[in-house]
Amino acid sequence: MRKQVEILDVPIDIVSSEEAFEKLKTFLEGDKLNKVFTPNPEIVMIAQEDRELARILREADLVLADGIGLIIASKIKNLGLKERVTGIDTMEKLLTYSAEQSKSIYLLGGKPGNAELACKNIEKAYSGIRIAGFHHGYFKEEDVEKIIEDINKNNSDILFVALGAPKQEKWIDLHKDKLNCKIAMGVGGAVDIYAGTAKRAPIIFQKLGLEWFYRLLKEPWRIKRMMNLPKFLLYILFKR
Ligand code: UDP
């Protein structure tokens, strides 16, 4: 039985990283598309106003708590979220598993050149993995049909969509009935990480749940979006 908590009306699955991974494995053995999203407090705040995003998160098959703020909120409200399950760590596990089990992946997103570079690096790091294909994330509406055809004709098991949030969530939702893969997962800036054009926060920041702070140091222009973080905590404390 699926157990979820609601954080400001956004349902999040109560799962540890291990349980999330087990669930993803069962998705890969099934025969339908499973939508997987990893919201953080910023996204939860966007969903307060963007009702379409809120609906999409409600209809997802697995929603993982990516962001220390969600764990803090769960603690304050005693909701029982187990731990943070980040998108990038989950993607890493899926890549390892895909290499072992000969599953195929498709990467959609990032600047032209980056998706290809990311795939090359993934192929090197996860020997045996099947790359079904890739496409950058700056396509036109008229290219979408071709991209979906490419994803389907190469029998992709897992589609990683890295268009940033909430674009990737909406893209997956809009095309869910045409996609033949088993998992479609929004992975934010993952293409840049695998391409090597962006770096993950050092382990110490990751351990302390301060990736957002590292990101702010590296990309100070994100401050406007990140102002959602204190707002999120105020909502948690005072919203009835
Ligand atoms: N991106 C894209 N197409 C777009 C807009 C963005 O492929 O139309 C990519 C962008 O190149 C970057 C990623 O989406 O690789 C967004 O990364 P970010 O870490 O900002 O994601 P977020 O924090 O929004 O989840």
Short mmCIF file of N, CA and C in Angstrom, two decimals, residues 28 39 45 54 56 68-69 76 81 101 114 130 139 155 157 174 176 178 192 199-200 218 228:
data_model
loop_
_atom_site.label_atom_id
_atom_site.label_comp_id
_atom_site.label_asym_id
_atom_site.label_seq_id
_atom_site.Cartn_x
_atom_site.Cartn_y
_atom_site.Cartn_z
N LEU A 28 9.98 -0.97 -13.51
CA LEU A 28 10.67 -1.43 -14.72
C LEU A 28 10.18 -2.80 -15.18
N PRO A 39 10.13 16.75 -6.05
CA PRO A 39 9.99 18.16 -5.67
C PRO A 39 10.83 18.55 -4.46
N MET A 45 6.27 25.37 -3.42
CA MET A 45 5.76 26.74 -3.42
C MET A 45 5.21 27.14 -4.79
N ALA A 54 0.33 21.29 -9.45
CA ALA A 54 -0.18 20.59 -8.26
C ALA A 54 -0.90 19.31 -8.68
N ILE A 56 -0.45 17.58 -11.44
CA ILE A 56 0.52 16.64 -12.01
C ILE A 56 1.24 15.89 -10.88
N ILE A 68 16.06 19.33 1.89
CA ILE A 68 16.06 19.22 3.34
C ILE A 68 14.84 19.95 3.93
N GLY A 69 14.37 21.00 3.23
CA GLY A 69 13.23 21.77 3.74
C GLY A 69 11.99 20.89 3.93
N ILE A 76 8.54 19.28 11.76
CA ILE A 76 7.74 20.29 12.47
C ILE A 76 6.30 19.80 12.64
N LEU A 81 7.90 11.70 7.23
CA LEU A 81 8.80 11.45 6.09
C LEU A 81 10.08 10.84 6.62
N GLN A 101 21.34 -4.66 -15.50
CA GLN A 101 20.18 -5.39 -16.01
C GLN A 101 19.95 -5.16 -17.51
N ASN A 114 25.24 19.11 -24.64
CA ASN A 114 25.40 18.59 -23.28
C ASN A 114 24.77 17.21 -23.09
N ARG A 130 22.73 0.62 -21.75
CA ARG A 130 22.27 0.84 -23.13
C ARG A 130 21.69 2.25 -23.24
N PHE A 139 14.23 22.36 -27.87
CA PHE A 139 13.56 21.98 -29.12
C PHE A 139 12.31 22.84 -29.33
N ASN A 155 13.05 1.70 -27.89
CA ASN A 155 12.64 0.91 -26.71
C ASN A 155 13.28 1.40 -25.41
N ASP A 157 13.71 2.19 -21.74
CA ASP A 157 13.03 1.78 -20.50
C ASP A 157 12.82 2.98 -19.59
N LEU A 174 2.07 16.03 -20.29
CA LEU A 174 1.41 16.30 -21.58
C LEU A 174 1.56 15.12 -22.55
N LYS A 176 2.34 11.85 -21.69
CA LYS A 176 2.35 10.54 -21.01
C LYS A 176 1.68 9.43 -21.81
N LYS A 178 1.67 9.00 -24.96
CA LYS A 178 2.40 8.60 -26.16
C LYS A 178 3.74 7.94 -25.86
N ASP A 192 23.56 18.53 -16.96
CA ASP A 192 24.75 19.38 -16.75
C ASP A 192 25.75 18.71 -15.81
N LYS A 199 28.67 21.14 -11.24
CA LYS A 199 29.18 20.19 -10.24
C LYS A 199 28.16 20.03 -9.12
N ARG A 200 28.12 18.83 -8.58
CA ARG A 200 27.31 18.63 -7.38
C ARG A 200 28.01 19.31 -6.21
N LYS A 218 27.09 29.47 -6.05
CA LYS A 218 27.54 29.29 -7.43
C LYS A 218 26.68 30.06 -8.43
N ASN A 228 11.71 31.56 -2.02
CA ASN A 228 10.60 30.68 -1.72
C ASN A 228 10.88 29.79 -0.50
#
